[in-house]
Short mmCIF file of C-alpha atoms in Angstrom, two decimals:
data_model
loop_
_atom_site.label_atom_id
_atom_site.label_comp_id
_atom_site.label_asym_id
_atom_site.label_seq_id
_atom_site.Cartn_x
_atom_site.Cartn_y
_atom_site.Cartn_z
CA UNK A 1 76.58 92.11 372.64
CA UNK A 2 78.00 93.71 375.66
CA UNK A 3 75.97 95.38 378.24
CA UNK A 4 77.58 98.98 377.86
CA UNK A 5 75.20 99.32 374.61
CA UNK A 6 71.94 99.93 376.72
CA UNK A 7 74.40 102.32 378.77
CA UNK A 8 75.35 104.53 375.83
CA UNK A 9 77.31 107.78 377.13
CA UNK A 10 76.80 110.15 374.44
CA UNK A 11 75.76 113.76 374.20
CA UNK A 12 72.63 114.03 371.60
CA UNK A 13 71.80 116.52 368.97
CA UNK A 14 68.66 117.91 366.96
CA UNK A 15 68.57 116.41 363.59
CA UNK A 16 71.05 113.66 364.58
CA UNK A 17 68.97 111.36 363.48
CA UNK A 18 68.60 113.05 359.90
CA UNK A 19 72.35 113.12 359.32
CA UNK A 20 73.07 109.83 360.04
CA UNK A 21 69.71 108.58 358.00
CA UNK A 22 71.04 110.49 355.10
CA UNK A 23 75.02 109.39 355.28
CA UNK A 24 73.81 106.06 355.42
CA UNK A 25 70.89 106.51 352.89
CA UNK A 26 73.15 108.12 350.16
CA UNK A 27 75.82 105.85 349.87
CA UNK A 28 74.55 103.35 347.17
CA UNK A 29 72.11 105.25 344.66
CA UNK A 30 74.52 107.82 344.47
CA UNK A 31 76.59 104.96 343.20
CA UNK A 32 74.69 102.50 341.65
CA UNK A 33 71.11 103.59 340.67
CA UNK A 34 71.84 106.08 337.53
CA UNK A 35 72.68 103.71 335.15
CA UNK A 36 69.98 101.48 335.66
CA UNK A 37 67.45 104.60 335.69
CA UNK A 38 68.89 105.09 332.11
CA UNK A 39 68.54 101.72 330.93
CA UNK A 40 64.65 101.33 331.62
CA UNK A 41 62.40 104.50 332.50
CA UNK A 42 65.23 106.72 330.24
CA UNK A 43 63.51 110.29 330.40
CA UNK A 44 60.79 109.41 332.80
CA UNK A 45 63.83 108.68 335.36
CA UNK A 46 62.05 111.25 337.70
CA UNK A 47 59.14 109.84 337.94
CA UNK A 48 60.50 106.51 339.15
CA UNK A 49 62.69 108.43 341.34
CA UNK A 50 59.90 110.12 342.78
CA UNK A 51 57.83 107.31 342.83
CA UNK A 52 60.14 105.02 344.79
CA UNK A 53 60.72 107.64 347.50
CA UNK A 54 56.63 108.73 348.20
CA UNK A 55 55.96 104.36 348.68
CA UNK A 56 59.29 104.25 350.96
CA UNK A 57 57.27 106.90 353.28
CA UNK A 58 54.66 104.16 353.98
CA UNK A 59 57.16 101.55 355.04
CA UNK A 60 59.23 104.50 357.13
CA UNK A 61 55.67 104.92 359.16
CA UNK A 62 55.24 101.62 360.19
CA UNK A 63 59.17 101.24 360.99
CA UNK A 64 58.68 104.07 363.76
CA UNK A 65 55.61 103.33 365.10
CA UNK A 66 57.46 99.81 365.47
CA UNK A 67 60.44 101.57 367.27
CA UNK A 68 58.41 103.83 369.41
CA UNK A 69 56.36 100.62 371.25
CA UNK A 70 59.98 100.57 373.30
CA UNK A 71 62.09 103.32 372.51
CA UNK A 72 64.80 102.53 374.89
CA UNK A 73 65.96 99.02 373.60
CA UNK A 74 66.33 98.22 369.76
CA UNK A 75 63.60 96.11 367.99
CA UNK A 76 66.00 92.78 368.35
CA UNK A 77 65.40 92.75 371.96
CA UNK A 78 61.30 93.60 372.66
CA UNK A 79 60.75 91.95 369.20
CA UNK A 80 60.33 88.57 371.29
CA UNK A 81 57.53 90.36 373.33
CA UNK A 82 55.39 90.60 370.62
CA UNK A 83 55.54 87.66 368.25
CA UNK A 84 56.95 85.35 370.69
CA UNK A 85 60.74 83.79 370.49
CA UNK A 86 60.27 81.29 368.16
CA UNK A 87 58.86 83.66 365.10
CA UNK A 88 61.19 86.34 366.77
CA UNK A 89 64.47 84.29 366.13
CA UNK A 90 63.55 82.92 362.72
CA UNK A 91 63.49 86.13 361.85
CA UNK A 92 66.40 87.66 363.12
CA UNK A 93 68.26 84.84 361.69
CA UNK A 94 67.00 86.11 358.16
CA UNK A 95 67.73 90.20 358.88
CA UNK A 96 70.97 88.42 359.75
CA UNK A 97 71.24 86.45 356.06
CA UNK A 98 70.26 89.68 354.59
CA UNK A 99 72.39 91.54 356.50
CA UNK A 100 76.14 90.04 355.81
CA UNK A 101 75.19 89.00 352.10
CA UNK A 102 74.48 92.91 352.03
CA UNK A 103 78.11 93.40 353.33
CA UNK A 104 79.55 91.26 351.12
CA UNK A 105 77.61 92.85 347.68
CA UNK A 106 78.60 96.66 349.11
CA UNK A 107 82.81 95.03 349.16
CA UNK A 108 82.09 93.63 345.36
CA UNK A 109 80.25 96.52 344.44
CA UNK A 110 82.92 99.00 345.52
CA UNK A 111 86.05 96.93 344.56
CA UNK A 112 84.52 96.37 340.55
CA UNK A 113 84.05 100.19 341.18
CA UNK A 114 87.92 100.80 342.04
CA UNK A 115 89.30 98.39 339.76
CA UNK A 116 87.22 99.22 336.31
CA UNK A 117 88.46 103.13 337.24
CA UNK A 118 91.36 103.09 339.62
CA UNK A 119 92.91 99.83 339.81
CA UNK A 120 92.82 97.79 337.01
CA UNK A 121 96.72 96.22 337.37
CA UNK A 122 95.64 95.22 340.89
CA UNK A 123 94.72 91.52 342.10
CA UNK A 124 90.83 91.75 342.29
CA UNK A 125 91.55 89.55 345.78
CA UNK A 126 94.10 91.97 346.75
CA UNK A 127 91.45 95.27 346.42
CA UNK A 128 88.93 92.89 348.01
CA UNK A 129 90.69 92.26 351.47
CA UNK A 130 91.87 96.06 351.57
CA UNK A 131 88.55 96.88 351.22
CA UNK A 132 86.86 95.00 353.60
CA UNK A 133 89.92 95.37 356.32
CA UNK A 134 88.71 98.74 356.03
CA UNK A 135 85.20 98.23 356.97
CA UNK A 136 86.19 96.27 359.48
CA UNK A 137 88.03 98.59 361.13
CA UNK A 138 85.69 101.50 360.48
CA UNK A 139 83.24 99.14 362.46
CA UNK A 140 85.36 98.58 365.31
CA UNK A 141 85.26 102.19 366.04
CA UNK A 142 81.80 101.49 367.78
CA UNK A 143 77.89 102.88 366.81
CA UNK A 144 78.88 106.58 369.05
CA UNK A 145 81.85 107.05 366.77
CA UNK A 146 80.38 106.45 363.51
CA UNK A 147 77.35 108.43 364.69
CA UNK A 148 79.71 111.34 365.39
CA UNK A 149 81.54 110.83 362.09
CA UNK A 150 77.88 111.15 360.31
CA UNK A 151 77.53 114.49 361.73
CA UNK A 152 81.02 115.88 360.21
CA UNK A 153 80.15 113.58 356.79
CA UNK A 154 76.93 114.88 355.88
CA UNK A 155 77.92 118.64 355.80
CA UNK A 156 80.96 117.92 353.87
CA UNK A 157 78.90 115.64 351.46
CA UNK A 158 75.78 117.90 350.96
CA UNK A 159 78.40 120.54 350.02
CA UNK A 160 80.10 118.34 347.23
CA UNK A 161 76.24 117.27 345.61
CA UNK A 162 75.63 120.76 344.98
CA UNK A 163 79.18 122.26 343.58
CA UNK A 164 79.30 118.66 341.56
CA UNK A 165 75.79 119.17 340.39
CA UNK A 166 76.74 123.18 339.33
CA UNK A 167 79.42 122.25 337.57
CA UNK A 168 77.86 118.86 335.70
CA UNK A 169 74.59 121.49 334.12
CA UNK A 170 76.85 124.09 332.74
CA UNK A 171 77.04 121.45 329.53
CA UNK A 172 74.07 120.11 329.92
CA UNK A 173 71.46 120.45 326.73
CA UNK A 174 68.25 121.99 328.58
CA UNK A 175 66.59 121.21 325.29
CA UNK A 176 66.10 117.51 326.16
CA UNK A 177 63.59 118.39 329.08
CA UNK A 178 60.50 118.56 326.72
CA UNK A 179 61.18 115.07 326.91
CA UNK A 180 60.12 114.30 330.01
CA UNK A 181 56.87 115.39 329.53
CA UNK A 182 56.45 113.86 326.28
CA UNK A 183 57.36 110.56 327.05
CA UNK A 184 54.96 107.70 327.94
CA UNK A 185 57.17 104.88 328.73
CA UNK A 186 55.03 104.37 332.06
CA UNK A 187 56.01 100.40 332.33
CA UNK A 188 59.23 101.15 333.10
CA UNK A 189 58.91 103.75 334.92
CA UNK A 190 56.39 102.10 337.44
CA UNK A 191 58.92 98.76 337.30
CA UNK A 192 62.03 101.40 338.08
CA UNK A 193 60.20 103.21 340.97
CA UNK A 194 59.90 99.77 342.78
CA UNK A 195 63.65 99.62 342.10
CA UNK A 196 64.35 103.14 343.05
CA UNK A 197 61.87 101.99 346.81
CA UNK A 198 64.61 98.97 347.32
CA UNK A 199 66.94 101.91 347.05
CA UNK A 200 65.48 104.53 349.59
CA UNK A 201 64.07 101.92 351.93
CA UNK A 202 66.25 100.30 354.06
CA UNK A 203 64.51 101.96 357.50
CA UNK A 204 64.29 98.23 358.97
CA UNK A 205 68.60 98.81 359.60
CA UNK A 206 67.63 101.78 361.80
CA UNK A 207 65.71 99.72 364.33
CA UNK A 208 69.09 99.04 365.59
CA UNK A 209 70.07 102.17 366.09
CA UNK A 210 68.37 102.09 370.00
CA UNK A 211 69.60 103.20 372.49
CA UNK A 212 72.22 105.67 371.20
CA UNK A 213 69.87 107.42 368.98
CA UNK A 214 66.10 106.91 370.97
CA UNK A 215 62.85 107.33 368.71
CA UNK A 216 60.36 109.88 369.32
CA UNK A 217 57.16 111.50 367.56
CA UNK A 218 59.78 113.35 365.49
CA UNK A 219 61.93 110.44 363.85
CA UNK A 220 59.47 110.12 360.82
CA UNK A 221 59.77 113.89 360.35
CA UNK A 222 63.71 113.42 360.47
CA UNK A 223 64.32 110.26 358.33
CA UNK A 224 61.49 111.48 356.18
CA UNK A 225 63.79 114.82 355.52
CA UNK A 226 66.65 112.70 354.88
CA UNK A 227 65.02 110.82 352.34
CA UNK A 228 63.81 113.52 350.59
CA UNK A 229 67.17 115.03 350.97
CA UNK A 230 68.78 111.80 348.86
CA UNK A 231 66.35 111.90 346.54
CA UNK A 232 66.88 115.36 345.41
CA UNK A 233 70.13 114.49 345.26
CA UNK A 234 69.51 111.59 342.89
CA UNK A 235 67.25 113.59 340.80
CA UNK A 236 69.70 116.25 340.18
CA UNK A 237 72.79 113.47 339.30
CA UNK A 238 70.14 111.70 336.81
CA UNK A 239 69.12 114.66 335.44
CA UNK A 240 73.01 115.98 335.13
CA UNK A 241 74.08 112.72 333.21
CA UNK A 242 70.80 112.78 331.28
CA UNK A 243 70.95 115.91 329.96
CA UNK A 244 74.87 115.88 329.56
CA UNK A 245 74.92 112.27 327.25
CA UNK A 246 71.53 111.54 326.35
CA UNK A 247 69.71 108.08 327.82
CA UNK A 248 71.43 106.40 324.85
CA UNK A 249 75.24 106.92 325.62
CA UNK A 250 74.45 107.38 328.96
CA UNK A 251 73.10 103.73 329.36
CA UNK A 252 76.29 102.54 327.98
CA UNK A 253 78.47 103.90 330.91
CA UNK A 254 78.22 101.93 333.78
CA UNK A 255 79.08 105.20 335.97
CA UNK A 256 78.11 107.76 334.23
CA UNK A 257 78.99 110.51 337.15
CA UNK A 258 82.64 109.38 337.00
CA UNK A 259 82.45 109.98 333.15
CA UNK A 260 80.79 113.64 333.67
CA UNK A 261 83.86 114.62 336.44
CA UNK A 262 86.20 112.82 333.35
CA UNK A 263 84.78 115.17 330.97
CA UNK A 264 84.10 118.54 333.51
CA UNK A 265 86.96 121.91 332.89
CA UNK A 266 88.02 123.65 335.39
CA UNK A 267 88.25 122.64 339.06
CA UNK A 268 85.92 119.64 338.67
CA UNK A 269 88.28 117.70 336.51
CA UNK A 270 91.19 117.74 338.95
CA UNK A 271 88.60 117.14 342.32
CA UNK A 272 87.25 113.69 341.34
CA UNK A 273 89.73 111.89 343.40
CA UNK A 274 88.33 114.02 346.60
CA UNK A 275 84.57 113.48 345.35
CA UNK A 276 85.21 109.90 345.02
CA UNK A 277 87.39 110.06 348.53
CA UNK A 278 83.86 111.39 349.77
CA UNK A 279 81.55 108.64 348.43
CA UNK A 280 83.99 106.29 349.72
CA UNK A 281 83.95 107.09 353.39
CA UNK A 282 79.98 106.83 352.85
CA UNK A 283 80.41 103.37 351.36
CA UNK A 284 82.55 102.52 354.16
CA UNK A 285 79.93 104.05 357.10
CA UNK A 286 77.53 102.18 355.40
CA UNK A 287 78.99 98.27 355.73
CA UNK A 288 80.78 99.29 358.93
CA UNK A 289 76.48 99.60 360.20
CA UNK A 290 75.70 96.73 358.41
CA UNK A 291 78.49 94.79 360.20
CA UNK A 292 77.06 96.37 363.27
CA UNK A 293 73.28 95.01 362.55
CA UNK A 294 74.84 91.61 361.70
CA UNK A 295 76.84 91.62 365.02
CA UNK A 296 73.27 92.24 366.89
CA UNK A 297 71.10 90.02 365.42
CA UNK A 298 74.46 87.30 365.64
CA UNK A 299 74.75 87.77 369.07
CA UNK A 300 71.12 87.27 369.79
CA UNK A 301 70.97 84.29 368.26
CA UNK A 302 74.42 82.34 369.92
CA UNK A 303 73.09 84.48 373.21
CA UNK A 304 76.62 86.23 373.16
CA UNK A 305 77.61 89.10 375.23
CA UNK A 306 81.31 90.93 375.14
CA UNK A 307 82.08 89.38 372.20
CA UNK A 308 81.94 92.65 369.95
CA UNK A 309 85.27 92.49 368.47
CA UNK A 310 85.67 88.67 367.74
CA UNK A 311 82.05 89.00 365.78
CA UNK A 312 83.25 92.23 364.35
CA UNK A 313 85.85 89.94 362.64
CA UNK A 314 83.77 86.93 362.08
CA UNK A 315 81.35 88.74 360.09
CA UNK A 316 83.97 90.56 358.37
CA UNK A 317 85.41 87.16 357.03
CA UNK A 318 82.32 85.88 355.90
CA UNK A 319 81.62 88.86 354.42
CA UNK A 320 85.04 89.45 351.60
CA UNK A 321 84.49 85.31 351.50
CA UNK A 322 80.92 86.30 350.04
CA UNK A 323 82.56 88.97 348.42
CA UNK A 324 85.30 87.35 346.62
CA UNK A 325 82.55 84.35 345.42
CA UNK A 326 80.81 87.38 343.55
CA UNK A 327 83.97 88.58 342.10
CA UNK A 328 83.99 85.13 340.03
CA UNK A 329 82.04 86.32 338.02
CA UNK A 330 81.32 90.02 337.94
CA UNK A 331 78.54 89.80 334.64
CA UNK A 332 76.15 87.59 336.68
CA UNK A 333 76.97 89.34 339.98
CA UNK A 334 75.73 92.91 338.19
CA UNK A 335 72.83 91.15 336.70
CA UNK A 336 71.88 90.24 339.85
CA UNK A 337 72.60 93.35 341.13
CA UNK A 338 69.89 94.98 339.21
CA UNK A 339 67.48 92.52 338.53
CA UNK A 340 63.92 93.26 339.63
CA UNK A 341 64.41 89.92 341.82
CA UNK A 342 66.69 90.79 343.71
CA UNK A 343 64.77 94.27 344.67
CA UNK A 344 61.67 92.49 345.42
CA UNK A 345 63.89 90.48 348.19
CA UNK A 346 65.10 93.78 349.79
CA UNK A 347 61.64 94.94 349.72
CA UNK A 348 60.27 91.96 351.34
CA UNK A 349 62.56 92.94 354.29
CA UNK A 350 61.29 95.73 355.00
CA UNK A 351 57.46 94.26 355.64
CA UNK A 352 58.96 92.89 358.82
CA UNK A 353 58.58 96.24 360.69
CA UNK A 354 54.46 96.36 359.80
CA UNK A 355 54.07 92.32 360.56
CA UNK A 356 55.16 93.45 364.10
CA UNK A 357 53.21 96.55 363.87
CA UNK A 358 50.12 94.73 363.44
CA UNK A 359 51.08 92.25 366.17
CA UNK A 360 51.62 95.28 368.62
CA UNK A 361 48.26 96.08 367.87
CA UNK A 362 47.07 93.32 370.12
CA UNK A 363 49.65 93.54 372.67
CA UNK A 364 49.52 96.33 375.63
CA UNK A 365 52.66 97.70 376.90
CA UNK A 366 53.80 97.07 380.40
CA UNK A 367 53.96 100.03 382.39
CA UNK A 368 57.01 100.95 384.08
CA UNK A 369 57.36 100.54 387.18
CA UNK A 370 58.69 103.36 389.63
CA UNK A 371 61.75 102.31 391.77
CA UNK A 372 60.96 103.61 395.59
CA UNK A 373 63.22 105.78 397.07
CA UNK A 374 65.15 104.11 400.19
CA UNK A 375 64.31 105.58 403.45
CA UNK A 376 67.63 107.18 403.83
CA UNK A 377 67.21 109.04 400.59
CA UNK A 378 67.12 113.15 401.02
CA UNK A 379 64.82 114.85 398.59
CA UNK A 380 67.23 117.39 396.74
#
């Protein structure tokens, strides 16, 4: 990557950290995690919700004591100090794998999405390659950008969750929330919460995120927040569709919040293209980071430097290519989706951060050393 990254020439905020956490954090279980919730742990959907988010807080500790060994360079670059190169590169090369195939399953995800609602004349191809042209682009506007854009997104967003959320309990059938007491399918609900933590726990992407945003003591207390902040968020759009169709119906929708804005009076049922609009720019800041972790760890591993737009585009490529090999069949791709596989693999990922942890134990920082002033040098 090029050498202006270390030099990053942008003004920093309180909380900035928290806003981008929770742009990022919100894009896919606002999406995709309902339905699923409905399927398995029905009414104890809170539960799991809950669950999932207290074990992410474990795997968030480790990820910033990780980041705070060298808070001025990302974990990709001192990771080699630790473990040595040739564990270091191994596994880059698989945050890499994870990375792109990431990509590609947010470009399927989002075009079935857009062509089950919106689009269903359109070429499945054609919706593909607009969609990830506009990651790609959204990418190429650089880390300080998007971080910018987070700020201005997660205001806006916030906003829409509760008006949506007002408007989706006016129908709702209170009635049904004895049964969430009364319910004992704890199976499930311990299965979904490790579901829901493949959800809420993808900290390992924010070890990137050095230099423009540096770690400090108060990075758990900010990504913690915007956790918890997502996760009230999913409770409430659970509990809306829950209460508004019942874990029966509701298990038969496949996105059950578009069906509540379908079914909403009033202002509601004329806003859905802006709410979706919303969720949309979120899906896009979210690949457009991915691309930008997958550019990183690339570059590490070819030793590349400058080369931010022509990886930018390589990874794109790869990325609708992985995409479009989904779209051949969209009932396996789903099933994959979902399956409890599949979150076991993303949670695997994130015990990288606490196998370097526990390495760091053993390893003592270098201290700095002090540049001396020249001997024509005036103190000021």
């Amino acid at each position: 990557m090029t050498e202006r990254m270390y030099e990053p020439n942008m003004r920093n905020t309180p909380w900035q950290l928290f806003r981008f956490g929770f742009v990022y954090l919100n894009a896919i279980p606002t999406g995709f995690l309902i339905s699923p919730l409905l399927w398995n742990s029905a009414y104890l959907g809170w539960a799991a919700i809950l669950g999932g988010y207290v074990m992410s807080l474990i795997f968030l500790w480790f990820t910033v004591k990780l980041a705070l060994w060298d808070s001025q360079k990302p974990w990709i670059d001192f990771g080699s100090k630790l473990v040595s190169k040739w564990i270091h590169i191994p596994v880059v090369a698989l945050v890499f794998f994870w990375s792109i195939n990431y990509i590609g399953m947010d470009i399927e995800s989002f075009t079935l999405f857009f062509d089950t609602n919106y689009m269903r004349e359109s070429p499945q191809w054609f919706v593909l390659l607009i969609v990830g042209l506009v990651v790609m682009i959204t990418a190429r506007w650089g880390m300080e950008t998007m971080i910018y854009i987070s700020d201005g997104l997660f205001l806006v967003i916030v906003i829409a969750i509760v008006c949506m959320n007002m408007f989706f309990f006016k129908e709702a059938h209170f009635d049904m929330m004895i049964a969430m007491v009364r319910h004992h399918n704890y199976e499930s609900a311990v299965k979904d919460a490790l579901f829901c933590f493949s959800f809420f726990a993808e900290w390992i992407v924010f070890l990137f995120l050095a230099p423009y945003i540096q770690f400090n003591r108060k990075s758990f207390r900010n990504l913690a927040a915007a956790g918890m902040l997502v996760t009230i968020g999913i409770l409430l759009q659970w509990a809306s569709a829950l209460l508004n169709f019942g874990p029966y119906l509701g298990r038969e929708m496949q996105y059950p919040l578009v069906e509540l804005m379908r079914a909403a009076s009033g202002f509601l049922a004329n806003a859905d293209p802006l709410i979706i609009g919303l969720w949309s720019s979120s899906m896009f800041f979210h690949s457009a980071f991915l691309i930008h972790v997958s550019v990183r760890c690339l570059a590490k591993l070819l030793h590349l430097k400058q080369m931010d737009g022509p990886l930018i585009a390589i990874i794109g490529g790869t990325a609708i290519v992985i995409a479009y090999q989904y779209s051949q069949n969209p009932i396996l791709f789903l099933q994959d989706f979902n399956s409890f596989g599949m979150a076991m693999f993303f949670i695997l990922m994130e015990f990288i951060p606490i196998f370097y942890w526990i390495v760091s134990l053993f390893r003592k920082r270098k201290p700095k050393r002090q540049q001396k002033p020249k001997a024509n040098h005036k103190p000021a």
